[in-house]
Each structure stands twice: as C-alpha cells, then as structure tokens.
Short mmCIF file of C-alpha atoms in Angstrom, two decimals:
data_model
loop_
_atom_site.label_atom_id
_atom_site.label_comp_id
_atom_site.label_asym_id
_atom_site.label_seq_id
_atom_site.Cartn_x
_atom_site.Cartn_y
_atom_site.Cartn_z
CA UNK S 234 0.00 0.00 0.00
CA UNK S 235 1.31 3.45 -0.87
CA UNK S 236 0.10 7.02 -1.12
CA UNK S 237 -0.86 6.48 -4.75
CA UNK S 238 -3.86 4.64 -3.40
CA UNK S 239 -7.02 6.76 -2.92
CA UNK S 240 -7.25 8.48 0.46
CA UNK S 241 -10.19 7.44 2.63
CA UNK S 242 -11.41 9.94 5.22
CA UNK S 243 -12.88 8.05 8.18
CA UNK S 244 -15.09 10.38 10.19
CA UNK S 245 -16.03 9.32 13.71
CA UNK S 246 -18.51 11.44 15.66
CA UNK S 247 -17.84 10.88 19.36
CA UNK S 248 -20.10 11.54 22.31
CA UNK S 249 -19.67 9.55 25.52
CA UNK S 250 -19.20 6.09 23.97
CA UNK S 251 -17.50 4.92 27.16
CA UNK S 252 -15.90 1.49 27.04
CA UNK S 253 -16.79 0.96 23.35
CA UNK S 254 -14.52 3.66 21.92
CA UNK S 255 -11.25 1.73 22.21
CA UNK S 256 -12.60 -1.20 20.18
CA UNK S 257 -13.87 1.24 17.56
CA UNK S 258 -10.50 3.00 17.24
CA UNK S 259 -8.56 -0.27 17.21
CA UNK S 260 -10.66 -1.50 14.29
CA UNK S 261 -9.78 1.65 12.31
CA UNK S 262 -6.08 2.14 13.02
CA UNK S 263 -5.37 -1.56 12.36
CA UNK S 264 -7.01 -1.64 8.93
CA UNK S 265 -5.14 -3.54 6.22
CA UNK S 266 -5.77 -0.53 3.95
CA UNK S 267 -3.33 2.05 5.28
CA UNK S 268 -3.99 5.24 3.32
CA UNK S 269 -6.51 6.61 5.80
CA UNK S 270 -7.24 10.02 7.26
CA UNK S 271 -8.89 9.32 10.63
CA UNK S 272 -10.90 12.28 11.87
CA UNK S 273 -12.11 12.06 15.47
CA UNK S 274 -14.61 14.80 16.31
CA UNK S 275 -15.44 14.90 20.01
CA UNK S 276 -18.87 16.43 20.56
CA UNK S 277 -18.27 17.71 24.08
CA UNK S 278 -17.97 14.28 25.71
CA UNK S 279 -18.06 14.24 29.50
CA UNK S 280 -16.34 10.87 29.83
CA UNK S 281 -12.67 10.20 29.04
CA UNK S 282 -13.21 10.00 25.28
CA UNK S 283 -11.16 13.08 24.41
CA UNK S 284 -8.18 11.81 26.42
CA UNK S 285 -8.39 8.46 24.65
CA UNK S 286 -8.55 10.18 21.25
CA UNK S 287 -5.43 12.18 22.09
CA UNK S 288 -3.71 8.99 23.25
CA UNK S 289 -4.31 7.35 19.88
CA UNK S 290 -3.34 10.50 17.96
CA UNK S 291 0.02 10.58 19.74
CA UNK S 292 0.76 7.12 18.32
CA UNK S 293 -0.68 7.50 14.81
CA UNK S 294 -0.05 10.56 12.63
CA UNK S 295 -3.06 9.71 10.45
CA UNK S 296 -5.36 10.77 13.28
CA UNK S 297 -6.83 14.27 13.56
CA UNK S 298 -8.61 15.16 16.82
CA UNK S 299 -11.09 17.99 16.98
CA UNK S 300 -12.98 18.95 20.14
CA UNK S 301 -16.10 21.12 20.15
CA UNK S 302 -19.07 21.98 22.30
CA UNK S 303 -21.94 19.52 22.23
CA UNK S 304 -24.22 20.17 19.25
CA UNK S 305 -25.41 16.77 18.03
CA UNK S 306 -24.24 14.05 15.66
CA UNK S 307 -25.11 15.91 12.44
CA UNK S 308 -23.09 19.00 13.32
CA UNK S 309 -20.27 16.73 14.48
CA UNK S 310 -20.19 14.77 11.23
CA UNK S 311 -20.36 18.01 9.26
CA UNK S 312 -17.31 19.28 11.11
CA UNK S 313 -15.56 16.07 10.14
CA UNK S 314 -16.47 16.63 6.48
CA UNK S 315 -15.03 20.16 6.64
CA UNK S 316 -11.74 18.82 7.99
CA UNK S 317 -11.50 15.95 5.49
CA UNK S 318 -9.38 15.74 2.33
CA UNK S 319 -10.25 12.24 1.18
CA UNK S 320 -11.22 10.77 -2.17
CA UNK S 321 -13.69 8.55 -0.32
CA UNK S 322 -15.62 9.04 2.91
CA UNK S 323 -16.68 6.66 5.66
CA UNK S 324 -18.80 7.49 8.71
CA UNK S 325 -18.39 5.27 11.77
CA UNK S 326 -20.30 5.52 15.05
CA UNK S 327 -17.97 5.62 18.04
CA UNK S 328 -19.59 2.68 19.84
CA UNK S 329 -19.37 0.38 16.80
CA UNK S 330 -16.45 -1.31 15.04
CA UNK S 331 -15.57 -2.81 11.66
CA UNK S 332 -13.74 -5.82 10.25
CA UNK S 333 -10.00 -5.22 9.85
CA UNK S 334 -10.01 -5.61 6.05
CA UNK S 335 -13.11 -3.46 5.50
CA UNK S 336 -11.54 -0.64 3.47
CA UNK S 337 -9.26 -2.91 1.46
CA UNK S 338 -12.30 -5.02 0.54
CA UNK S 339 -14.48 -2.01 -0.32
CA UNK S 340 -11.82 -0.35 -2.46
CA UNK S 341 -11.48 -3.57 -4.43
CA UNK S 342 -15.23 -3.52 -5.05
CA UNK S 343 -15.08 0.09 -6.23
CA UNK S 344 -12.15 -0.69 -8.53
CA UNK S 345 -13.65 -3.87 -9.95
CA UNK S 346 -17.18 -2.53 -10.48
CA UNK S 347 -16.43 1.16 -11.18
CA UNK S 348 -19.09 2.54 -8.82
CA UNK S 349 -19.49 5.73 -6.79
CA UNK S 350 -20.87 4.21 -3.57
CA UNK S 351 -20.51 0.79 -1.97
CA UNK S 352 -22.97 -0.48 0.64
CA UNK S 353 -22.31 -3.62 2.67
CA UNK S 354 -24.10 -5.79 5.19
CA UNK S 355 -23.65 -5.57 8.95
CA UNK S 356 -23.63 -7.57 12.15
CA UNK S 357 -26.05 -6.79 14.97
CA UNK S 358 -23.86 -7.12 18.04
CA UNK S 359 -25.57 -7.52 21.41
CA UNK S 360 -24.02 -8.29 24.80
CA UNK S 361 -25.25 -11.89 24.63
CA UNK S 362 -25.08 -12.71 20.93
CA UNK S 363 -24.35 -11.50 17.42
CA UNK S 364 -26.54 -11.97 14.35
CA UNK S 365 -26.11 -11.01 10.71
CA UNK S 366 -28.48 -8.72 8.84
CA UNK S 367 -29.40 -10.18 5.46
CA UNK S 368 -31.56 -9.21 2.49
CA UNK S 369 -32.89 -11.11 -0.53
CA UNK S 370 -30.17 -11.97 -3.03
CA UNK S 371 -31.84 -9.69 -5.58
CA UNK S 372 -30.65 -6.56 -3.75
CA UNK S 373 -26.95 -7.43 -3.99
CA UNK S 374 -24.86 -6.38 -6.97
CA UNK S 375 -24.31 -3.34 -9.18
CA UNK S 376 -27.20 -0.96 -9.88
CA UNK S 377 -27.82 2.38 -11.51
CA UNK S 378 -28.99 5.41 -9.54
CA UNK S 379 -32.72 4.68 -9.80
CA UNK S 380 -32.51 1.04 -8.73
CA UNK S 381 -29.98 1.92 -6.05
CA UNK S 382 -32.37 4.47 -4.57
CA UNK S 383 -35.09 1.84 -4.49
CA UNK S 384 -32.85 -0.51 -2.53
CA UNK S 385 -31.70 1.97 0.11
CA UNK S 386 -35.26 3.18 0.69
CA UNK S 387 -36.33 -0.41 1.36
CA UNK S 388 -33.25 -1.90 3.02
CA UNK S 389 -30.17 0.28 3.72
CA UNK S 390 -30.97 3.79 5.00
CA UNK S 391 -27.88 4.26 7.17
CA UNK S 392 -24.61 6.07 6.44
CA UNK S 393 -22.33 3.84 8.51
CA UNK S 394 -22.40 0.82 6.20
CA UNK S 395 -21.31 2.76 3.11
CA UNK S 396 -18.21 4.11 1.43
CA UNK S 397 -18.99 7.30 -0.52
CA UNK S 398 -16.94 8.82 -3.32
CA UNK S 399 -16.13 12.49 -2.84
CA UNK S 400 -18.28 13.54 -5.81
CA UNK S 401 -21.40 12.18 -4.08
CA UNK S 402 -21.02 14.18 -0.89
CA UNK S 403 -19.11 17.29 -1.92
CA UNK S 404 -21.00 20.28 -0.47
CA UNK S 405 -23.56 17.86 0.95
CA UNK S 406 -24.25 18.15 4.68
CA UNK S 407 -26.14 16.29 7.36
CA UNK S 408 -29.26 18.29 8.24
CA UNK S 409 -28.52 19.77 11.68
CA UNK S 410 -32.19 20.63 12.34
CA UNK S 411 -33.25 16.96 12.27
CA UNK S 412 -32.31 14.60 15.09
CA UNK S 413 -33.98 11.41 13.88
CA UNK S 414 -33.79 10.14 10.33
CA UNK S 415 -31.00 12.51 9.31
CA UNK S 416 -28.90 9.51 8.28
CA UNK S 417 -31.41 8.35 5.72
CA UNK S 418 -31.85 11.85 4.35
CA UNK S 419 -28.12 12.25 3.78
CA UNK S 420 -27.89 8.87 2.06
CA UNK S 421 -30.78 9.58 -0.30
CA UNK S 422 -29.20 12.85 -1.42
CA UNK S 423 -25.80 11.16 -1.84
CA UNK S 424 -27.27 8.31 -3.89
CA UNK S 425 -29.07 10.84 -6.05
CA UNK S 426 -25.62 12.04 -7.18
CA UNK S 427 -24.24 8.60 -8.01
CA UNK S 428 -24.06 7.13 -11.50
CA UNK S 429 -23.88 3.58 -10.17
CA UNK S 430 -23.72 1.85 -6.79
CA UNK S 431 -22.85 -1.59 -5.45
CA UNK S 432 -24.49 -3.58 -2.65
CA UNK S 433 -22.37 -6.34 -1.14
CA UNK S 434 -23.70 -9.16 1.00
CA UNK S 435 -20.60 -9.52 3.19
CA UNK S 436 -21.12 -8.09 6.71
CA UNK S 437 -18.30 -5.74 7.67
CA UNK S 438 -19.82 -3.37 10.22
CA UNK S 439 -20.58 -4.36 13.81
CA UNK S 440 -23.63 -2.39 14.94
CA UNK S 441 -23.33 -2.58 18.72
CA UNK S 442 -26.68 -2.46 20.48
CA UNK S 443 -26.38 -1.41 24.10
CA UNK S 444 -28.72 0.34 26.49
CA UNK S 445 -26.78 3.54 25.87
CA UNK S 446 -27.24 3.53 22.09
CA UNK S 447 -28.79 6.64 20.58
CA UNK S 448 -31.91 4.84 19.35
CA UNK S 449 -32.64 3.29 22.74
CA UNK S 450 -33.64 4.66 26.11
CA UNK S 451 -36.18 7.30 27.08
CA UNK S 452 -38.04 9.44 24.58
CA UNK S 453 -36.38 12.75 23.74
CA UNK S 454 -38.30 15.70 22.32
CA UNK S 455 -35.50 16.26 19.80
CA UNK S 456 -36.80 13.16 18.00
CA UNK S 457 -39.88 15.15 17.00
CA UNK S 458 -37.72 17.05 14.51
CA UNK S 459 -38.24 14.00 12.27
CA UNK S 460 -41.50 15.57 11.11
CA UNK S 461 -39.33 18.10 9.24
CA UNK S 462 -38.52 15.25 6.87
CA UNK S 463 -42.09 15.22 5.54
CA UNK S 464 -41.92 18.28 3.23
CA UNK S 465 -38.36 17.39 2.17
CA UNK S 466 -39.30 13.85 1.15
CA UNK S 467 -42.61 14.97 -0.31
CA UNK S 468 -40.73 17.21 -2.74
CA UNK S 469 -37.76 14.89 -3.32
CA UNK S 470 -39.70 11.74 -4.18
CA UNK S 471 -42.58 13.34 -6.04
CA UNK S 472 -40.15 15.19 -8.32
CA UNK S 473 -37.33 12.67 -8.78
CA UNK S 474 -38.56 9.20 -7.83
CA UNK S 475 -42.37 9.19 -8.04
CA UNK S 476 -42.45 5.40 -8.17
CA UNK S 477 -41.03 5.37 -4.62
CA UNK S 478 -43.22 8.16 -3.24
CA UNK S 479 -45.91 6.03 -1.59
CA UNK S 480 -43.45 3.66 0.05
CA UNK S 481 -41.21 6.45 1.31
CA UNK S 482 -44.10 8.48 2.69
CA UNK S 483 -45.74 5.42 4.26
CA UNK S 484 -42.50 5.07 6.22
CA UNK S 485 -43.01 8.63 7.43
CA UNK S 486 -46.53 7.73 8.55
CA UNK S 487 -45.14 4.75 10.41
CA UNK S 488 -42.48 6.92 12.04
CA UNK S 489 -45.15 9.29 13.34
CA UNK S 490 -47.09 6.42 14.89
CA UNK S 491 -43.85 5.35 16.61
CA UNK S 492 -43.21 8.84 17.94
CA UNK S 493 -46.76 9.05 19.24
CA UNK S 494 -46.49 5.66 20.95
CA UNK S 495 -43.16 6.53 22.55
CA UNK S 496 -44.54 9.82 23.88
CA UNK S 497 -47.61 8.18 25.42
CA UNK S 498 -45.40 5.48 26.94
CA UNK S 499 -43.19 8.08 28.60
CA UNK S 500 -44.11 9.43 32.02
CA UNK S 501 -43.72 13.05 30.94
CA UNK S 502 -46.65 15.09 29.64
CA UNK S 503 -46.44 15.44 25.86
CA UNK S 504 -50.09 16.18 25.14
CA UNK S 505 -49.30 19.18 22.93
CA UNK S 506 -46.67 17.28 20.99
CA UNK S 507 -49.01 14.31 20.57
CA UNK S 508 -51.67 16.54 19.04
CA UNK S 509 -49.11 17.97 16.63
CA UNK S 510 -48.07 14.48 15.53
CA UNK S 511 -51.68 13.45 14.96
CA UNK S 512 -52.27 16.61 12.95
CA UNK S 513 -49.19 15.99 10.77
CA UNK S 514 -50.19 12.36 10.29
CA UNK S 515 -53.74 13.18 9.19
CA UNK S 516 -52.50 15.84 6.78
CA UNK S 517 -50.20 13.35 5.06
CA UNK S 518 -52.40 10.23 5.23
CA UNK S 519 -54.74 11.09 2.29
CA UNK S 520 -51.75 11.65 -0.02
CA UNK S 521 -50.30 8.17 0.43
CA UNK S 522 -51.39 4.94 -1.23
CA UNK S 523 -50.67 2.27 1.38
CA UNK S 524 -51.05 -0.65 -1.01
CA UNK S 525 -47.34 -0.61 -1.73
CA UNK S 526 -46.26 -0.96 1.88
CA UNK S 527 -46.25 -4.03 4.12
CA UNK S 528 -49.50 -5.48 5.42
CA UNK S 529 -48.43 -4.73 9.00
CA UNK S 530 -47.60 -1.09 8.25
CA UNK S 531 -50.84 -0.65 6.35
CA UNK S 532 -52.82 -2.00 9.31
CA UNK S 533 -50.96 0.18 11.81
CA UNK S 534 -51.41 3.36 9.80
CA UNK S 535 -55.11 2.77 9.23
CA UNK S 536 -55.65 2.02 12.92
CA UNK S 537 -53.81 5.17 13.93
CA UNK S 538 -55.77 7.30 11.48
CA UNK S 539 -59.04 5.97 12.88
CA UNK S 540 -58.11 6.38 16.55
CA UNK S 541 -54.64 7.17 17.95
CA UNK S 542 -55.79 6.21 21.45
CA UNK S 543 -57.08 2.81 20.30
CA UNK S 544 -53.84 2.32 18.34
CA UNK S 545 -51.80 2.97 21.47
CA UNK S 546 -53.85 0.65 23.70
CA UNK S 547 -53.88 -2.20 21.19
CA UNK S 548 -50.13 -1.93 20.61
CA UNK S 549 -49.49 -1.95 24.36
CA UNK S 550 -51.64 -5.05 24.65
CA UNK S 551 -49.81 -6.85 21.83
CA UNK S 552 -46.46 -6.01 23.40
CA UNK S 553 -47.65 -7.41 26.73
CA UNK S 554 -48.76 -10.66 25.09
CA UNK S 555 -45.43 -10.93 23.27
CA UNK S 556 -43.50 -10.52 26.52
CA UNK S 557 -45.66 -13.08 28.33
CA UNK S 558 -45.06 -15.62 25.57
CA UNK S 559 -41.33 -15.04 25.84
CA UNK S 560 -41.48 -15.38 29.61
CA UNK S 561 -40.40 -11.80 30.29
#
C-alpha cells in the first residue's frame, strides 16, 4: 500500500461512547488498507473520550482530533467533512467497530465494479449474541442510480455501512435541524448524485446495540424534529422518484405512529406534541397509497388514522402478550 492509493477519510462522531470507543478506534487504526485520514470529532464528551482520542493521535499521525461543544451528531459529522481531504468518505459511530479488512475489501469492489458508492451488510452485536443482517439476493450487486435508490429506501438507510466517493457528498451536509432520520436523508441525497452503486452481502460493520445507544432509552423531544422530513421527502420523491413516493411516505406515517407511541409510553406530559403528531399524520395520510407498503404497516397506519388512542392501547396489549409468551 502506498500514497498512490485513494485516500479514505474516516469520520467518527464521538459523544460519551464509554468502554466501546477503544474497540472502535482499534478496528480503524489496524485496517489492512493504510492510506486513511482518521478524523475524530469529540462532541463535548463528559467521559474520558477526548483523552483516549489524544492517546491514539500521539501514536498515529493519520489521526486528527477535533474537540467542540456539544451540538449533536449531524453538526459533528459536518465538522468532520469540513476537515477531510479524502477521495472517499466513511462514517463510523464511536460505539461500533468494523472488520479489519473493510476498506481494502471495499476499495477492491469500487475498482472492480467502477461505482461511486458501496454499501455492505452488517452484524447486529448484542451483549449476549451476534446476528447477521441479510436481504434477498436480488438486492446485492451493481445498480444504476434509480434502482440503487429503491434498494436503500427499502433496506439500507444508514450512512455507517457505506463508502462514498467524494463527488457524491461534496457540499452535501447532514441536516442539523433533524435529530432522527437525518442519516437516511443524507444517504438519499448522496445516492441521487451517483451514477452507479454496489451492494455487497458480506457483513463488515458491527452495529453494537447497548442500552446507551442513541436509538434506545427514554423518549427525547429532539426526536420530533423527524416531522421536518415530511416536506423534504414529499418534494424529493414526487419530483425525482415518483415510483417510490408512496413507500417512502408510508415510512413517514409509520415513524409518526412510533413517535406518538413513545410519547404516550413516557411518564412526561407530551399532550401538545401528541396533538401535533396526529395533525401531521392526518394531513399526510390522504396523499399516500398504502397498497405498496407491508401489510403490517398498512394495518398500523389505518388504525392510527381511525383512533390514535385505540392504536396505542392495542399496541401496548400486543407487546404485553409478546412478553408473556417469551417469559419476560
């Protein structure tokens, strides 16, 4: 490996990952592909993350450490993009880790298939076990922009299991006003710039699920910013990918039912926010043909539209039955 190889900028947004950070950093600095620019952006961590970043930087001159006040993952990733000089870009969460030959393997795919973005499968790593995420064989391989968009909308909405060419993300930023679903938004815009993409079935990314993960734990009002995705996606899909409009917007309907359920399940009083979610849902519902979505999603959305309260109670009941059957 030499500097004639393309430079990969690895951007890691860091906020209190605790014990998981060392495994993440080890999996990056020990990559078999050496021409890396490793950008560690600490988002005002209150644990010892910054000290650990500086420790690694002292041993590896490929590492850049930047510390800033806490402002969220999107602003943190954007800062990483500003600092980067790479030909390709990778975004890794600081509590996850990757296989040691990840970048060597992905660069071979890019070289062999002449594509702008590579997406790969991932492991779901829990404290007690690890499973592999899989999709139908039909979604793996090389695709043009239109078919690639179809696949990420249905199967791969996240940024962390992708390697992006610079042309696909140049002057493209994570939306800092959205705190849930911003990953998928960024990926859709990036894929819209690609001529061709490749989806590989080999799992390379270890998605570590712990109680401290960002998608777990108590409801946070910042998650309600996801409703800002509605007008963006309404315009994006209706203008550029009308064949995907109903599926994409049915996912937004489903997301709103999830937000509503999480708010009602929380002990705090979110009555105003719940009313806003119901209002947004009912404004969007008539525009979406649910026939293209899953039977379960169709049932959930129709139930919510008829009665949010009944939807909440019935979902609570089904969850209780599920737990009883599992002996929990």
